[in-house]
Structures are given as C-alpha cells and as structure tokens.
PDB file of C-alpha atoms and ligand atoms in Angstrom:
ATOM      1  CA  UNK A   1       4.471  -0.422  20.921  1.00  0.00           C
ATOM      2  CA  UNK A   2       1.776  -1.925  18.802  1.00  0.00           C
ATOM      3  CA  UNK A   3       1.668  -1.578  15.005  1.00  0.00           C
ATOM      4  CA  UNK A   4      -1.352  -1.736  12.742  1.00  0.00           C
ATOM      5  CA  UNK A   5      -0.217  -2.462   9.189  1.00  0.00           C
ATOM      6  CA  UNK A   6      -2.716  -1.999   6.359  1.00  0.00           C
ATOM      7  CA  UNK A   7      -2.399  -4.288   3.354  1.00  0.00           C
ATOM      8  CA  UNK A   8      -4.393  -4.256   0.146  1.00  0.00           C
ATOM      9  CA  UNK A   9      -4.896  -7.108  -2.332  1.00  0.00           C
ATOM     10  CA  UNK A  10      -4.138  -5.813  -5.814  1.00  0.00           C
ATOM     11  CA  UNK A  11      -3.331  -7.195  -9.259  1.00  0.00           C
ATOM     12  CA  UNK A  12       0.272  -8.415  -9.181  1.00  0.00           C
ATOM     13  CA  UNK A  13       2.689  -5.789 -10.494  1.00  0.00           C
ATOM     14  CA  UNK A  14       4.028  -8.203 -13.131  1.00  0.00           C
ATOM     15  CA  UNK A  15       0.639  -8.715 -14.752  1.00  0.00           C
ATOM     16  CA  UNK A  16      -0.188  -6.905 -17.980  1.00  0.00           C
ATOM     17  CA  UNK A  17      -3.435  -5.111 -17.179  1.00  0.00           C
ATOM     18  CA  UNK A  18      -6.350  -5.739 -19.546  1.00  0.00           C
ATOM     19  CA  UNK A  19      -9.327  -3.400 -19.762  1.00  0.00           C
ATOM     20  CA  UNK A  20     -12.767  -5.056 -19.824  1.00  0.00           C
ATOM     21  CA  UNK A  21     -14.511  -4.894 -23.213  1.00  0.00           C
ATOM     22  CA  UNK A  22     -17.348  -2.766 -21.760  1.00  0.00           C
ATOM     23  CA  UNK A  23     -14.718  -0.297 -20.391  1.00  0.00           C
ATOM     24  CA  UNK A  24     -16.224  -0.582 -16.894  1.00  0.00           C
ATOM     25  CA  UNK A  25     -12.889  -1.518 -15.310  1.00  0.00           C
ATOM     26  CA  UNK A  26      -9.989  -3.940 -15.602  1.00  0.00           C
ATOM     27  CA  UNK A  27     -10.114  -7.744 -15.803  1.00  0.00           C
ATOM     28  CA  UNK A  28      -9.516  -9.445 -12.472  1.00  0.00           C
ATOM     29  CA  UNK A  29     -10.824 -12.942 -13.333  1.00  0.00           C
ATOM     30  CA  UNK A  30      -8.015 -15.520 -13.428  1.00  0.00           C
ATOM     31  CA  UNK A  31      -5.475 -12.765 -12.807  1.00  0.00           C
ATOM     32  CA  UNK A  32      -2.653 -13.182 -10.286  1.00  0.00           C
ATOM     33  CA  UNK A  33      -3.267 -11.046  -7.208  1.00  0.00           C
ATOM     34  CA  UNK A  34      -0.673 -10.081  -4.580  1.00  0.00           C
ATOM     35  CA  UNK A  35      -0.071  -7.755  -1.686  1.00  0.00           C
ATOM     36  CA  UNK A  36       0.375  -4.141  -2.816  1.00  0.00           C
ATOM     37  CA  UNK A  37       4.206  -3.736  -3.051  1.00  0.00           C
ATOM     38  CA  UNK A  38       4.273  -0.631  -0.812  1.00  0.00           C
ATOM     39  CA  UNK A  39       2.360  -2.622   1.820  1.00  0.00           C
ATOM     40  CA  UNK A  40       5.007  -5.354   1.739  1.00  0.00           C
ATOM     41  CA  UNK A  41       7.469  -2.592   2.613  1.00  0.00           C
ATOM     42  CA  UNK A  42       5.132  -1.540   5.452  1.00  0.00           C
ATOM     43  CA  UNK A  43       5.008  -5.090   6.861  1.00  0.00           C
ATOM     44  CA  UNK A  44       8.781  -5.444   6.503  1.00  0.00           C
ATOM     45  CA  UNK A  45       9.399  -2.219   8.429  1.00  0.00           C
ATOM     46  CA  UNK A  46       7.108  -3.327  11.258  1.00  0.00           C
ATOM     47  CA  UNK A  47       8.859  -6.713  11.417  1.00  0.00           C
ATOM     48  CA  UNK A  48      12.283  -5.024  11.543  1.00  0.00           C
ATOM     49  CA  UNK A  49      11.058  -2.812  14.398  1.00  0.00           C
ATOM     50  CA  UNK A  50       9.800  -5.905  16.212  1.00  0.00           C
ATOM     51  CA  UNK A  51      13.181  -7.582  15.724  1.00  0.00           C
ATOM     52  CA  UNK A  52      14.751  -4.513  17.390  1.00  0.00           C
ATOM     53  CA  UNK A  53      12.180  -4.896  20.243  1.00  0.00           C
ATOM     54  CA  UNK A  54      10.657  -1.512  19.371  1.00  0.00           C
ATOM     55  CA  UNK A  55       7.330  -3.141  18.591  1.00  0.00           C
ATOM     56  CA  UNK A  56       5.637  -5.896  20.588  1.00  0.00           C
ATOM     57  CA  UNK A  57       2.699  -6.775  18.357  1.00  0.00           C
ATOM     58  CA  UNK A  58       1.987  -6.426  14.640  1.00  0.00           C
ATOM     59  CA  UNK A  59      -1.641  -6.533  13.532  1.00  0.00           C
ATOM     60  CA  UNK A  60      -2.223  -6.915   9.786  1.00  0.00           C
ATOM     61  CA  UNK A  61      -5.447  -5.329   8.529  1.00  0.00           C
ATOM     62  CA  UNK A  62      -7.102  -5.682   5.160  1.00  0.00           C
ATOM     63  CA  UNK A  63     -10.470  -4.477   3.944  1.00  0.00           C
ATOM     64  CA  UNK A  64     -11.770  -6.517   1.058  1.00  0.00           C
ATOM     65  CA  UNK A  65     -13.447  -9.716  -0.056  1.00  0.00           C
ATOM     66  CA  UNK A  66     -12.814 -13.087   1.581  1.00  0.00           C
ATOM     67  CA  UNK A  67      -9.833 -13.551  -0.750  1.00  0.00           C
ATOM     68  CA  UNK A  68      -7.976 -10.781   1.098  1.00  0.00           C
ATOM     69  CA  UNK A  69      -7.335 -13.377   3.816  1.00  0.00           C
ATOM     70  CA  UNK A  70      -4.552 -14.692   1.520  1.00  0.00           C
ATOM     71  CA  UNK A  71      -2.970 -11.237   1.544  1.00  0.00           C
ATOM     72  CA  UNK A  72      -3.203 -11.088   5.336  1.00  0.00           C
ATOM     73  CA  UNK A  73      -1.624 -14.577   5.534  1.00  0.00           C
ATOM     74  CA  UNK A  74       1.311 -13.307   3.427  1.00  0.00           C
ATOM     75  CA  UNK A  75       1.816 -10.547   5.996  1.00  0.00           C
ATOM     76  CA  UNK A  76       1.598 -13.067   8.838  1.00  0.00           C
ATOM     77  CA  UNK A  77       4.175 -15.262   7.072  1.00  0.00           C
ATOM     78  CA  UNK A  78       6.543 -12.254   6.906  1.00  0.00           C
ATOM     79  CA  UNK A  79       6.243 -11.787  10.683  1.00  0.00           C
ATOM     80  CA  UNK A  80       2.836 -10.289  11.548  1.00  0.00           C
ATOM     81  CA  UNK A  81       1.261 -11.634  14.756  1.00  0.00           C
ATOM     82  CA  UNK A  82      -2.444 -11.666  13.940  1.00  0.00           C
ATOM     83  CA  UNK A  83      -4.804 -10.406  11.296  1.00  0.00           C
ATOM     84  CA  UNK A  84      -8.081  -8.577  10.876  1.00  0.00           C
ATOM     85  CA  UNK A  85     -10.176  -8.831   7.734  1.00  0.00           C
ATOM     86  CA  UNK A  86     -12.993  -6.341   7.345  1.00  0.00           C
ATOM     87  CA  UNK A  87     -15.093  -8.211   4.882  1.00  0.00           C
ATOM     88  CA  UNK A  88     -17.057  -6.692   2.036  1.00  0.00           C
ATOM     89  CA  UNK A  89     -18.504  -8.084  -1.181  1.00  0.00           C
ATOM     90  CA  UNK A  90     -17.484  -4.928  -3.075  1.00  0.00           C
ATOM     91  CA  UNK A  91     -14.364  -5.354  -5.215  1.00  0.00           C
ATOM     92  CA  UNK A  92     -13.302  -1.714  -4.906  1.00  0.00           C
ATOM     93  CA  UNK A  93     -13.781   0.709  -2.046  1.00  0.00           C
ATOM     94  CA  UNK A  94     -12.925   4.389  -2.111  1.00  0.00           C
ATOM     95  CA  UNK A  95     -10.055   5.668   0.065  1.00  0.00           C
ATOM     96  CA  UNK A  96     -12.496   7.667   2.231  1.00  0.00           C
ATOM     97  CA  UNK A  97     -14.435   4.496   3.084  1.00  0.00           C
ATOM     98  CA  UNK A  98     -11.224   2.541   3.713  1.00  0.00           C
ATOM     99  CA  UNK A  99      -9.932   5.425   5.846  1.00  0.00           C
ATOM    100  CA  UNK A 100     -13.082   5.418   7.988  1.00  0.00           C
ATOM    101  CA  UNK A 101     -12.807   1.656   8.550  1.00  0.00           C
ATOM    102  CA  UNK A 102      -9.112   1.898   9.454  1.00  0.00           C
ATOM    103  CA  UNK A 103     -10.007   4.653  11.940  1.00  0.00           C
ATOM    104  CA  UNK A 104     -12.714   2.460  13.496  1.00  0.00           C
ATOM    105  CA  UNK A 105     -10.297  -0.487  13.802  1.00  0.00           C
ATOM    106  CA  UNK A 106      -7.658   1.837  15.255  1.00  0.00           C
ATOM    107  CA  UNK A 107     -10.151   3.089  17.864  1.00  0.00           C
ATOM    108  CA  UNK A 108     -10.589  -0.540  18.998  1.00  0.00           C
ATOM    109  CA  UNK A 109      -6.980  -1.682  18.702  1.00  0.00           C
ATOM    110  CA  UNK A 110      -5.243   1.494  19.912  1.00  0.00           C
ATOM    111  CA  UNK A 111      -2.015   1.040  17.901  1.00  0.00           C
ATOM    112  CA  UNK A 112       0.986   3.324  18.484  1.00  0.00           C
ATOM    113  CA  UNK A 113       1.884   3.352  14.830  1.00  0.00           C
ATOM    114  CA  UNK A 114      -0.252   2.778  11.737  1.00  0.00           C
ATOM    115  CA  UNK A 115       1.813   1.901   8.685  1.00  0.00           C
ATOM    116  CA  UNK A 116       0.365   2.015   5.171  1.00  0.00           C
ATOM    117  CA  UNK A 117       1.799   2.033   1.693  1.00  0.00           C
ATOM    118  CA  UNK A 118       2.137   5.469   0.122  1.00  0.00           C
ATOM    119  CA  UNK A 119      -0.190   4.279  -2.633  1.00  0.00           C
ATOM    120  CA  UNK A 120      -1.989   1.246  -3.920  1.00  0.00           C
ATOM    121  CA  UNK A 121      -0.779   0.330  -7.400  1.00  0.00           C
ATOM    122  CA  UNK A 122      -4.302  -0.388  -8.657  1.00  0.00           C
ATOM    123  CA  UNK A 123      -5.974   2.973  -8.013  1.00  0.00           C
ATOM    124  CA  UNK A 124      -2.777   5.037  -7.501  1.00  0.00           C
ATOM    125  CA  UNK A 125      -4.839   7.214  -5.158  1.00  0.00           C
ATOM    126  CA  UNK A 126      -2.174   8.065  -2.552  1.00  0.00           C
ATOM    127  CA  UNK A 127      -4.924   9.237  -0.192  1.00  0.00           C
ATOM    128  CA  UNK A 128      -5.667   6.623   2.450  1.00  0.00           C
ATOM    129  CA  UNK A 129      -2.789   7.318   4.870  1.00  0.00           C
ATOM    130  CA  UNK A 130      -3.497  11.037   4.832  1.00  0.00           C
ATOM    131  CA  UNK A 131      -7.235  10.436   5.355  1.00  0.00           C
ATOM    132  CA  UNK A 132      -6.576   8.068   8.280  1.00  0.00           C
ATOM    133  CA  UNK A 133      -4.256  10.594   9.963  1.00  0.00           C
ATOM    134  CA  UNK A 134      -6.830  13.352   9.504  1.00  0.00           C
ATOM    135  CA  UNK A 135      -9.757  11.295  10.851  1.00  0.00           C
ATOM    136  CA  UNK A 136      -7.738  10.153  13.867  1.00  0.00           C
ATOM    137  CA  UNK A 137      -6.073  13.550  14.327  1.00  0.00           C
ATOM    138  CA  UNK A 138      -2.698  11.748  14.449  1.00  0.00           C
ATOM    139  CA  UNK A 139       0.527  13.269  13.093  1.00  0.00           C
ATOM    140  CA  UNK A 140       1.532  11.817   9.736  1.00  0.00           C
ATOM    141  CA  UNK A 141       4.877  11.132   8.091  1.00  0.00           C
ATOM    142  CA  UNK A 142       4.257  10.200   4.469  1.00  0.00           C
ATOM    143  CA  UNK A 143       6.683   8.800   1.832  1.00  0.00           C
ATOM    144  CA  UNK A 144       9.051   7.455   4.486  1.00  0.00           C
ATOM    145  CA  UNK A 145      12.455   6.312   3.264  1.00  0.00           C
ATOM    146  CA  UNK A 146      13.977   5.916   6.738  1.00  0.00           C
ATOM    147  CA  UNK A 147      12.427   5.437  10.140  1.00  0.00           C
ATOM    148  CA  UNK A 148      14.037   5.708  13.557  1.00  0.00           C
ATOM    149  CA  UNK A 149      12.394   5.312  16.949  1.00  0.00           C
ATOM    150  CA  UNK A 150      13.655   7.697  19.633  1.00  0.00           C
ATOM    151  CA  UNK A 151      13.655   6.981  23.375  1.00  0.00           C
ATOM    152  CA  UNK A 152      11.258   9.881  24.044  1.00  0.00           C
ATOM    153  CA  UNK A 153       8.327   8.151  22.270  1.00  0.00           C
ATOM    154  CA  UNK A 154       8.816   9.984  19.012  1.00  0.00           C
ATOM    155  CA  UNK A 155       9.725   8.752  15.574  1.00  0.00           C
ATOM    156  CA  UNK A 156      12.220  10.383  13.258  1.00  0.00           C
ATOM    157  CA  UNK A 157      11.134   9.866   9.681  1.00  0.00           C
ATOM    158  CA  UNK A 158      13.082  10.785   6.578  1.00  0.00           C
ATOM    159  CA  UNK A 159      10.717  11.625   3.728  1.00  0.00           C
ATOM    160  CA  UNK A 160      11.333  11.655   0.024  1.00  0.00           C
ATOM    161  CA  UNK A 161      10.146  15.035  -1.222  1.00  0.00           C
ATOM    162  CA  UNK A 162      10.593  16.783  -4.581  1.00  0.00           C
ATOM    163  CA  UNK A 163      13.616  18.775  -3.504  1.00  0.00           C
ATOM    164  CA  UNK A 164      15.418  15.874  -1.794  1.00  0.00           C
ATOM    165  CA  UNK A 165      15.087  14.422   1.688  1.00  0.00           C
ATOM    166  CA  UNK A 166      13.247  15.944   4.629  1.00  0.00           C
ATOM    167  CA  UNK A 167      13.461  14.620   8.193  1.00  0.00           C
ATOM    168  CA  UNK A 168      10.493  15.093  10.495  1.00  0.00           C
ATOM    169  CA  UNK A 169       9.894  14.134  14.107  1.00  0.00           C
ATOM    170  CA  UNK A 170       6.410  12.889  14.983  1.00  0.00           C
ATOM    171  CA  UNK A 171       4.805  12.027  18.279  1.00  0.00           C
ATOM    172  CA  UNK A 172       3.388   8.561  18.806  1.00  0.00           C
ATOM    173  CA  UNK A 173       0.631   7.550  17.983  1.00  0.00           C
ATOM    174  CA  UNK A 174       1.174   8.416  14.350  1.00  0.00           C
ATOM    175  CA  UNK A 175       0.577   7.384  10.759  1.00  0.00           C
ATOM    176  CA  UNK A 176       3.480   6.509   8.470  1.00  0.00           C
ATOM    177  CA  UNK A 177       3.276   5.752   4.747  1.00  0.00           C
ATOM    178  CA  UNK A 178       6.107   3.902   3.056  1.00  0.00           C
ATOM    179  CA  UNK A 179       8.146   4.852   0.028  1.00  0.00           C
ATOM    180  CA  UNK A 180      10.063   2.448  -2.191  1.00  0.00           C
ATOM    181  CA  UNK A 181      13.495   2.916  -0.651  1.00  0.00           C
ATOM    182  CA  UNK A 182      12.495   2.320   3.003  1.00  0.00           C
ATOM    183  CA  UNK A 183      13.594  -1.314   2.849  1.00  0.00           C
ATOM    184  CA  UNK A 184      13.657  -4.439   0.736  1.00  0.00           C
ATOM    185  CA  UNK A 185      10.916  -6.810   1.885  1.00  0.00           C
ATOM    186  CA  UNK A 186      11.944 -10.354   2.803  1.00  0.00           C
ATOM    187  CA  UNK A 187      10.584 -13.494   1.210  1.00  0.00           C
ATOM    188  CA  UNK A 188       8.621 -15.554   3.700  1.00  0.00           C
ATOM    189  CA  UNK A 189      10.372 -18.844   4.450  1.00  0.00           C
ATOM    190  CA  UNK A 190       8.458 -22.109   4.093  1.00  0.00           C
ATOM    191  CA  UNK A 191       8.388 -22.757   7.882  1.00  0.00           C
ATOM    192  CA  UNK A 192       7.037 -19.238   8.425  1.00  0.00           C
ATOM    193  CA  UNK A 193       4.368 -19.768   5.738  1.00  0.00           C
ATOM    194  CA  UNK A 194       3.313 -22.939   7.585  1.00  0.00           C
ATOM    195  CA  UNK A 195       3.353 -21.146  10.966  1.00  0.00           C
ATOM    196  CA  UNK A 196       1.229 -18.332   9.548  1.00  0.00           C
ATOM    197  CA  UNK A 197      -1.583 -20.817   8.891  1.00  0.00           C
ATOM    198  CA  UNK A 198      -2.025 -21.161  12.655  1.00  0.00           C
ATOM    199  CA  UNK A 199      -2.128 -17.405  13.316  1.00  0.00           C
ATOM    200  CA  UNK A 200      -5.480 -15.863  14.092  1.00  0.00           C
ATOM    201  CA  UNK A 201      -7.450 -13.749  11.624  1.00  0.00           C
ATOM    202  CA  UNK A 202     -10.574 -12.049  12.967  1.00  0.00           C
ATOM    203  CA  UNK A 203     -13.194 -11.573  10.274  1.00  0.00           C
ATOM    204  CA  UNK A 204     -15.533  -8.623  10.803  1.00  0.00           C
ATOM    205  CA  UNK A 205     -18.411  -7.730   8.503  1.00  0.00           C
ATOM    206  CA  UNK A 206     -18.132  -4.217   7.080  1.00  0.00           C
ATOM    207  CA  UNK A 207     -21.817  -3.672   7.925  1.00  0.00           C
ATOM    208  CA  UNK A 208     -21.068  -4.122  11.645  1.00  0.00           C
ATOM    209  CA  UNK A 209     -19.167  -0.796  11.660  1.00  0.00           C
ATOM    210  CA  UNK A 210     -22.246   1.297  10.868  1.00  0.00           C
ATOM    211  CA  UNK A 211     -20.185   3.288   8.346  1.00  0.00           C
ATOM    212  CA  UNK A 212     -21.634   4.761   5.171  1.00  0.00           C
ATOM    213  CA  UNK A 213     -19.789   2.920   2.367  1.00  0.00           C
ATOM    214  CA  UNK A 214     -21.651   4.587  -0.482  1.00  0.00           C
ATOM    215  CA  UNK A 215     -19.361   5.635  -3.373  1.00  0.00           C
ATOM    216  CA  UNK A 216     -18.786   9.349  -3.845  1.00  0.00           C
ATOM    217  CA  UNK A 217     -17.089   8.865  -7.201  1.00  0.00           C
ATOM    218  CA  UNK A 218     -18.434   7.289 -10.344  1.00  0.00           C
ATOM    219  CA  UNK A 219     -16.009   5.746 -12.817  1.00  0.00           C
ATOM    220  CA  UNK A 220     -17.321   6.736 -16.237  1.00  0.00           C
ATOM    221  CA  UNK A 221     -14.929   4.759 -18.415  1.00  0.00           C
ATOM    222  CA  UNK A 222     -11.603   2.948 -18.277  1.00  0.00           C
ATOM    223  CA  UNK A 223      -9.384   2.969 -21.366  1.00  0.00           C
ATOM    224  CA  UNK A 224      -6.061   1.440 -22.384  1.00  0.00           C
ATOM    225  CA  UNK A 225      -3.260   4.016 -22.578  1.00  0.00           C
ATOM    226  CA  UNK A 226      -2.456   5.059 -26.172  1.00  0.00           C
ATOM    227  CA  UNK A 227       0.077   2.750 -27.770  1.00  0.00           C
ATOM    228  CA  UNK A 228       3.602   4.105 -27.832  1.00  0.00           C
ATOM    229  CA  UNK A 229       5.551   4.211 -31.083  1.00  0.00           C
ATOM    230  CA  UNK A 230       8.527   1.833 -31.008  1.00  0.00           C
ATOM    231  CA  UNK A 231      11.931   3.474 -30.449  1.00  0.00           C
ATOM    232  CA  UNK A 232      14.826   3.379 -32.915  1.00  0.00           C
ATOM    233  CA  UNK A 233      18.585   3.020 -32.574  1.00  0.00           C
ATOM    234  CA  UNK A 234      20.879   5.562 -34.234  1.00  0.00           C
ATOM    235  CA  UNK A 235      24.428   4.801 -35.326  1.00  0.00           C
ATOM    236  CA  UNK A 236      26.217   7.776 -33.822  1.00  0.00           C
ATOM    237  CA  UNK A 237      25.858  11.102 -32.024  1.00  0.00           C
ATOM    238  CA  UNK A 238      25.757  12.998 -35.304  1.00  0.00           C
ATOM    239  CA  UNK A 239      22.687  11.029 -36.427  1.00  0.00           C
ATOM    240  CA  UNK A 240      21.078  11.597 -33.019  1.00  0.00           C
ATOM    241  CA  UNK A 241      21.616  15.376 -33.168  1.00  0.00           C
ATOM    242  CA  UNK A 242      20.306  15.405 -36.717  1.00  0.00           C
ATOM    243  CA  UNK A 243      17.106  13.598 -35.690  1.00  0.00           C
ATOM    244  CA  UNK A 244      16.588  15.791 -32.603  1.00  0.00           C
ATOM    245  CA  UNK A 245      17.016  18.907 -34.795  1.00  0.00           C
ATOM    246  CA  UNK A 246      15.116  17.956 -37.918  1.00  0.00           C
ATOM    247  CA  UNK A 247      12.564  15.314 -36.845  1.00  0.00           C
ATOM    248  CA  UNK A 248      11.787  15.894 -33.168  1.00  0.00           C
ATOM    249  CA  UNK A 249      12.599  19.615 -33.589  1.00  0.00           C
ATOM    250  CA  UNK A 250      13.652  19.913 -29.955  1.00  0.00           C
ATOM    251  CA  UNK A 251      17.068  21.478 -30.610  1.00  0.00           C
TER     252      UNK A 251
HETATM  253  P1  LIG B   1      -4.377   4.449  -1.808  1.00  0.00           P
HETATM  254  O1  LIG B   1      -4.706   5.685  -1.031  1.00  0.00           O
HETATM  255  O2  LIG B   1      -5.622   3.743  -2.349  1.00  0.00           O
HETATM  256  O3  LIG B   1      -3.355   4.677  -2.890  1.00  0.00           O
HETATM  257  O4  LIG B   1      -3.753   3.392  -0.782  1.00  0.00           O
HETATM  258  C1  LIG B   1      -2.683   3.734   0.084  1.00  0.00           C
HETATM  259  C2  LIG B   1      -2.497   2.647   1.128  1.00  0.00           C
HETATM  260  O5  LIG B   1      -3.686   2.505   1.922  1.00  0.00           O
HETATM  261  C3  LIG B   1      -2.231   1.236   0.610  1.00  0.00           C
HETATM  262  O6  LIG B   1      -0.864   1.084   0.279  1.00  0.00           O
HETATM  263  C4  LIG B   1      -2.634   0.382   1.817  1.00  0.00           C
HETATM  264  O7  LIG B   1      -1.632   0.385   2.813  1.00  0.00           O
HETATM  265  C5  LIG B   1      -3.842   1.167   2.365  1.00  0.00           C
HETATM  266  N1  LIG B   1      -5.086   0.608   1.808  1.00  0.00           N
HETATM  267  C6  LIG B   1      -5.789   1.062   0.739  1.00  0.00           C
HETATM  268  N2  LIG B   1      -6.865   0.276   0.513  1.00  0.00           N
HETATM  269  C7  LIG B   1      -6.840  -0.692   1.467  1.00  0.00           C
HETATM  270  C8  LIG B   1      -7.659  -1.824   1.766  1.00  0.00           C
HETATM  271  N3  LIG B   1      -8.742  -2.102   1.051  1.00  0.00           N
HETATM  272  N4  LIG B   1      -7.310  -2.606   2.827  1.00  0.00           N
HETATM  273  C9  LIG B   1      -6.216  -2.320   3.564  1.00  0.00           C
HETATM  274  N5  LIG B   1      -5.410  -1.275   3.326  1.00  0.00           N
HETATM  275  C10 LIG B   1      -5.707  -0.478   2.294  1.00  0.00           C
END
C-alpha cells in the first residue's frame, strides 16, 4: 500500500496568537511555525503501518509557500519516504482549493490511503479531508482514534463521535482523518533528521495544476477573544454553594 499524508505548516500550538493591528489576520512574522499537530499524528500512523509492513511508501504532501519544505522535512525525519510541495505565494488557501490540489496529486500518485489531520489548528476548518473524499469519490473515515488493516483490503477505523466510539469498515482506497487519541507522535532522532535531508522533495508550482485558486470567502475582520475574568478560590463547599446561589444564580 502507498500512503499520501497531508501536512500543513501552522503557527506552533505553544505560541500566543497576536492579532494584527489592522485586524486583517494574525501575526506570522518572527513567529514559530510547526507541523499541524493532527498531521504529526497522521505521519506517525503511516510510519507505524510501514513498520508493520502494511504500507510500502509514505509520500508527504504540503501545499504552501517555500517554507513548507521544512514541514515536509519534519515528516521525512519521522519516517516519510519522499515529499511533494505544491508551491504557492499565498499564505492561506481555502480548504476547497487545498482539496482540489490534493485530489490532483492523488490522481497522479494513486495512493491507497490518504491521511489528513481532522483539522488544522490555524483555521479550525475541519473540511479538507471530507472535501478530498468527496472529490475523489473515496470512502472516508474521519476522527480516527484506532486504525486496523484487514487482509481483505479494507480498513477498520474506530471513530470518536459524540455518543462514544463508532467502528466503520472502509474499502481501500480511502481517506482517513486523525483524532488526538490515535497515537502519540515520535520525536525524530538526530540521525533521522540528517537522513531526511537527503530525501527527495518534488516542488510543483500551483499554477501548473490549472486549478482555480480564487478565494470564495472574504475575511472581514479578525479580533482577539474577549478577556476572561480571573477565577477565585473559595475556602469551603459552603462558600461555593453560596456564590453559585447568590452571585452566579445558577442554583
Ligand atoms: P482543515 O480542513 O483546514 O481544518 O485541515 C484539515 C487537514 O487538511 C489538515 O490537518 C491537513 O492534514 C490538511 N491540510 C489542510 N491544509 C493543508 C495544506 N495547505 N497542505 C497540506 N495539507 C493541508
């Protein structure tokens, strides 16, 4: 089997986000960027499947500026075999555009499984995996918390849904999106980081796909969330009940 793993370069999850003074977006200058955490889980799952000989090749795909090569290299250092960067000068692309590009790359690469994060932590869209599955007409198993390959070329995927856990069986080729509890991604070792420098990354211009990348959405304004009032500590249960009754008025 061949896996196509999609990774997005986003602001590191530890960074305190700052909104630009003109409210047009968030500051990205001199800000630490990393691989989207759900995508690290996607790479990790592919690498584990390769270690079990269920997957032969892992292709790491990112769509973004030249700097996204760093993100692809991180995936290669974790165990990816080669990378593809679809290069654009635009800092942000909409999920529909990204979905169309992933479909086009999938048409060329013919993967058996496409693994994406359930959502990117910058736009929180949670759309791309579903769009890719729809465009390719592949079955999709989203929010995966467990993944098992069967001998009959199907995958059994446990999904985290509101009511608990749901297990679905999907035919290959398919799209899987990862949830937090699927695995704990490894840290790349120094030798593997060095080895990853030799791995191949194909760079393709977004224009070469002949895909309309025009935005359908217009961001009107970005604002900081309202500041939360600091919490207080109460001495005992009696004081807590008193406050809930008389101040919060929720009892
Ligand atoms: P979203 O729908 O934007 O929340 O993103 C869901 C997932 O789609 C991410 O976790 C990535 O796996 C994938 N994805 C989104 N944008 C990109 C991108 N520019 N390049 C590669 N993968 C992406």
